[in-house]
Amino acid sequence: MNQTESSGESNVPIPGTLIWYYMICPRQVWLMAHQLNPDEDNPDLGYGRFLQREAYRREKKEVSLDRSKMDFLDRVHGEMIVVEVKKSSRAIESNRLQLAHYLLTLEENGIYVKGELRFPDERKRETVILDDQLRQHVLSVRAAVRRIMVDENPPAPQKTKWCRSCAYAFFCWA
Ligand code: SF4
């Protein structure tokens, strides 16, 4: 491991899903990054994929940039926004950070836009604006994710409210 990697300051792009996982559980970042496949029968995984495929099928147009896949771009009141569709707002902090990571990725490529989280099942939307505080938060989480990715061992499991529905429970508590 080189010094840049160990400090988490590498500029290697990281997928937005790893930002999301970090906010839920840092151990999941390591497991995902090391391509350990979660339990594919987990109902949360299946339903989430179904929702992403179907709920916004007509308007959906996935956008890929620097290893991040944003759900789609939309125009609201004449303004371009990045939209992320989520199954529920239960993990709202993770959702916000993932979307903020996309907004920062776009900003780094000279594109300045707002974001919007959409929860179709809850008929709810939330605007996400990348201000200085959020930008710093994204940068610190990116650095933490990079450190975990290059670590030889995963962080120890921690029992949280997410473990019960986690597709990786088998790797932690079997
Ligand atoms: S079961 Fe719990 S500790 Fe293990 S990866 Fe999932 S959320 Fe993290």
Tab-separated table of C-alpha atoms in Angstrom, residues 15-173:
chain	number	residue	atom	x	y	z
A	15	PRO	CA	-18.751	4.145	-7.403
A	16	GLY	CA	-21.624	5.967	-5.735
A	17	THR	CA	-22.959	2.712	-4.344
A	18	LEU	CA	-19.871	2.437	-2.113
A	19	ILE	CA	-20.632	5.872	-0.655
A	20	TRP	CA	-24.136	4.616	0.085
A	21	TYR	CA	-22.814	1.433	1.698
A	22	TYR	CA	-20.293	3.337	3.812
A	23	MET	CA	-23.056	5.372	5.402
A	24	ILE	CA	-24.921	2.158	6.255
A	25	CYS	CA	-21.937	0.061	7.327
A	26	PRO	CA	-18.212	0.448	6.498
A	27	ARG	CA	-17.807	-3.325	6.514
A	28	GLN	CA	-20.154	-3.558	3.509
A	29	VAL	CA	-17.766	-1.316	1.548
A	30	TRP	CA	-14.929	-3.802	2.007
A	31	LEU	CA	-17.141	-6.794	1.136
A	32	MET	CA	-18.467	-5.078	-2.005
A	33	ALA	CA	-15.012	-3.845	-3.038
A	34	HIS	CA	-13.673	-7.385	-2.698
A	35	GLN	CA	-16.525	-8.699	-4.840
A	36	LEU	CA	-17.968	-10.961	-2.197
A	37	ASN	CA	-21.461	-11.507	-3.517
A	38	PRO	CA	-24.277	-10.825	-1.085
A	39	ASP	CA	-27.182	-13.195	-0.570
A	40	GLU	CA	-29.013	-12.875	-3.916
A	41	ASP	CA	-32.239	-14.199	-2.339
A	42	ASN	CA	-32.443	-11.238	0.006
A	43	PRO	CA	-35.864	-9.675	-0.730
A	44	ASP	CA	-34.540	-6.133	-0.238
A	45	LEU	CA	-32.121	-6.567	-3.134
A	46	GLY	CA	-34.779	-7.964	-5.474
A	47	TYR	CA	-37.391	-5.357	-4.758
A	48	GLY	CA	-34.918	-2.496	-5.007
A	49	ARG	CA	-33.855	-3.646	-8.453
A	50	PHE	CA	-37.466	-4.087	-9.559
A	51	LEU	CA	-38.336	-0.589	-8.391
A	52	GLN	CA	-35.372	0.954	-10.176
A	53	ARG	CA	-36.318	-0.872	-13.391
A	54	GLU	CA	-40.031	-0.217	-13.374
A	55	ALA	CA	-41.067	2.791	-11.291
A	56	TYR	CA	-39.567	5.412	-13.562
A	57	ARG	CA	-39.209	3.271	-16.675
A	58	ARG	CA	-40.498	5.849	-19.144
A	59	GLU	CA	-38.337	8.732	-18.057
A	60	LYS	CA	-35.312	6.791	-16.848
A	61	LYS	CA	-32.039	7.339	-18.661
A	62	GLU	CA	-29.048	6.207	-16.641
A	63	VAL	CA	-26.012	8.481	-16.787
A	64	SER	CA	-22.504	7.080	-16.234
A	65	LEU	CA	-19.548	9.228	-15.197
A	66	ASP	CA	-16.310	8.312	-13.373
A	67	ARG	CA	-17.588	4.865	-12.239
A	68	SER	CA	-20.824	6.392	-10.930
A	69	LYS	CA	-24.217	5.555	-12.408
A	70	MET	CA	-26.809	8.238	-11.807
A	71	ASP	CA	-30.421	7.207	-12.331
A	72	PHE	CA	-31.315	9.950	-14.789
A	73	LEU	CA	-31.311	13.641	-15.613
A	74	ASP	CA	-34.584	15.522	-15.524
A	75	ARG	CA	-35.655	19.095	-16.229
A	76	VAL	CA	-37.687	20.828	-13.506
A	77	HIS	CA	-38.869	24.422	-14.067
A	78	GLY	CA	-36.342	24.696	-16.891
A	79	GLU	CA	-33.453	23.585	-14.663
A	80	MET	CA	-31.485	20.354	-15.196
A	81	ILE	CA	-31.327	18.122	-12.112
A	82	VAL	CA	-29.877	14.710	-11.285
A	83	VAL	CA	-32.485	12.288	-9.980
A	84	GLU	CA	-31.955	9.250	-7.770
A	85	VAL	CA	-34.899	6.901	-7.224
A	86	LYS	CA	-34.959	5.006	-3.952
A	87	LYS	CA	-37.029	2.242	-2.482
A	88	SER	CA	-37.625	4.080	0.793
A	89	SER	CA	-36.353	7.025	2.801
A	90	ARG	CA	-35.228	4.741	5.624
A	91	ALA	CA	-31.574	5.346	4.691
A	92	ILE	CA	-32.018	9.039	3.938
A	93	GLU	CA	-28.497	10.045	5.054
A	94	SER	CA	-26.953	7.429	2.748
A	95	ASN	CA	-29.214	8.570	-0.091
A	96	ARG	CA	-28.205	12.206	0.399
A	97	LEU	CA	-24.494	11.416	0.492
A	98	GLN	CA	-24.642	9.198	-2.591
A	99	LEU	CA	-26.433	11.908	-4.542
A	100	ALA	CA	-24.051	14.576	-3.204
A	101	HIS	CA	-21.156	12.404	-4.427
A	102	TYR	CA	-22.723	12.452	-7.904
A	103	LEU	CA	-23.194	16.223	-7.739
A	104	LEU	CA	-19.534	16.646	-6.777
A	105	THR	CA	-18.440	14.268	-9.545
A	106	LEU	CA	-20.375	16.394	-12.045
A	107	GLU	CA	-18.947	19.595	-10.526
A	108	GLU	CA	-15.427	18.184	-10.955
A	109	ASN	CA	-16.304	17.813	-14.622
A	110	GLY	CA	-17.541	21.396	-14.916
A	111	ILE	CA	-21.267	20.647	-14.540
A	112	TYR	CA	-23.086	22.470	-11.732
A	113	VAL	CA	-26.526	21.027	-10.988
A	114	LYS	CA	-28.854	20.279	-8.095
A	115	GLY	CA	-30.059	16.825	-7.186
A	116	GLU	CA	-33.396	15.328	-6.261
A	117	LEU	CA	-34.172	12.168	-4.307
A	118	ARG	CA	-37.442	10.502	-5.281
A	119	PHE	CA	-39.249	7.903	-3.199
A	120	PRO	CA	-42.130	6.768	-5.428
A	121	ASP	CA	-43.632	4.393	-2.861
A	122	GLU	CA	-43.822	7.247	-0.349
A	123	ARG	CA	-44.747	9.889	-2.949
A	124	LYS	CA	-41.927	11.973	-1.570
A	125	ARG	CA	-39.125	14.084	-3.061
A	126	GLU	CA	-36.172	15.930	-1.555
A	127	THR	CA	-33.883	18.473	-3.189
A	128	VAL	CA	-30.147	18.079	-2.517
A	129	ILE	CA	-27.851	21.088	-2.987
A	130	LEU	CA	-24.085	20.705	-2.831
A	131	ASP	CA	-23.023	23.437	-0.385
A	132	ASP	CA	-19.586	23.713	1.254
A	133	GLN	CA	-20.521	21.603	4.261
A	134	LEU	CA	-21.926	18.775	2.120
A	135	ARG	CA	-18.944	18.987	-0.248
A	136	GLN	CA	-16.526	18.526	2.691
A	137	HIS	CA	-18.586	15.633	3.997
A	138	VAL	CA	-18.449	13.879	0.617
A	139	LEU	CA	-14.680	14.387	0.412
A	140	SER	CA	-14.117	12.904	3.873
A	141	VAL	CA	-16.369	9.911	3.132
A	142	ARG	CA	-14.606	9.321	-0.207
A	143	ALA	CA	-11.263	9.255	1.631
A	144	ALA	CA	-12.617	6.824	4.236
A	145	VAL	CA	-14.020	4.544	1.507
A	146	ARG	CA	-10.667	4.489	-0.304
A	147	ARG	CA	-8.861	3.559	2.912
A	148	ILE	CA	-11.254	0.654	3.513
A	149	MET	CA	-10.965	-0.549	-0.098
A	150	VAL	CA	-7.191	-0.968	0.118
A	151	ASP	CA	-7.203	-2.467	3.608
A	152	GLU	CA	-6.233	-6.136	3.830
A	153	ASN	CA	-9.012	-6.943	6.270
A	154	PRO	CA	-12.603	-5.770	6.590
A	155	PRO	CA	-13.711	-3.589	9.500
A	156	ALA	CA	-15.154	-5.739	12.304
A	157	PRO	CA	-18.921	-6.274	12.159
A	158	GLN	CA	-21.004	-3.982	14.341
A	159	LYS	CA	-24.585	-4.866	15.221
A	160	THR	CA	-26.856	-2.110	13.973
A	161	LYS	CA	-30.479	-1.774	12.908
A	162	TRP	CA	-29.334	-2.519	9.333
A	163	CYS	CA	-27.991	-6.011	10.078
A	164	ARG	CA	-31.435	-7.601	10.137
A	165	SER	CA	-32.118	-6.784	6.478
A	166	CYS	CA	-28.485	-6.877	5.295
A	167	ALA	CA	-27.684	-9.218	2.413
A	168	TYR	CA	-24.243	-9.756	3.964
A	169	ALA	CA	-25.523	-10.993	7.341
A	170	PHE	CA	-24.270	-14.459	6.463
A	171	PHE	CA	-20.670	-13.152	6.291
A	172	CYS	CA	-20.952	-11.494	9.697
A	173	TRP	CA	-23.181	-13.503	11.952
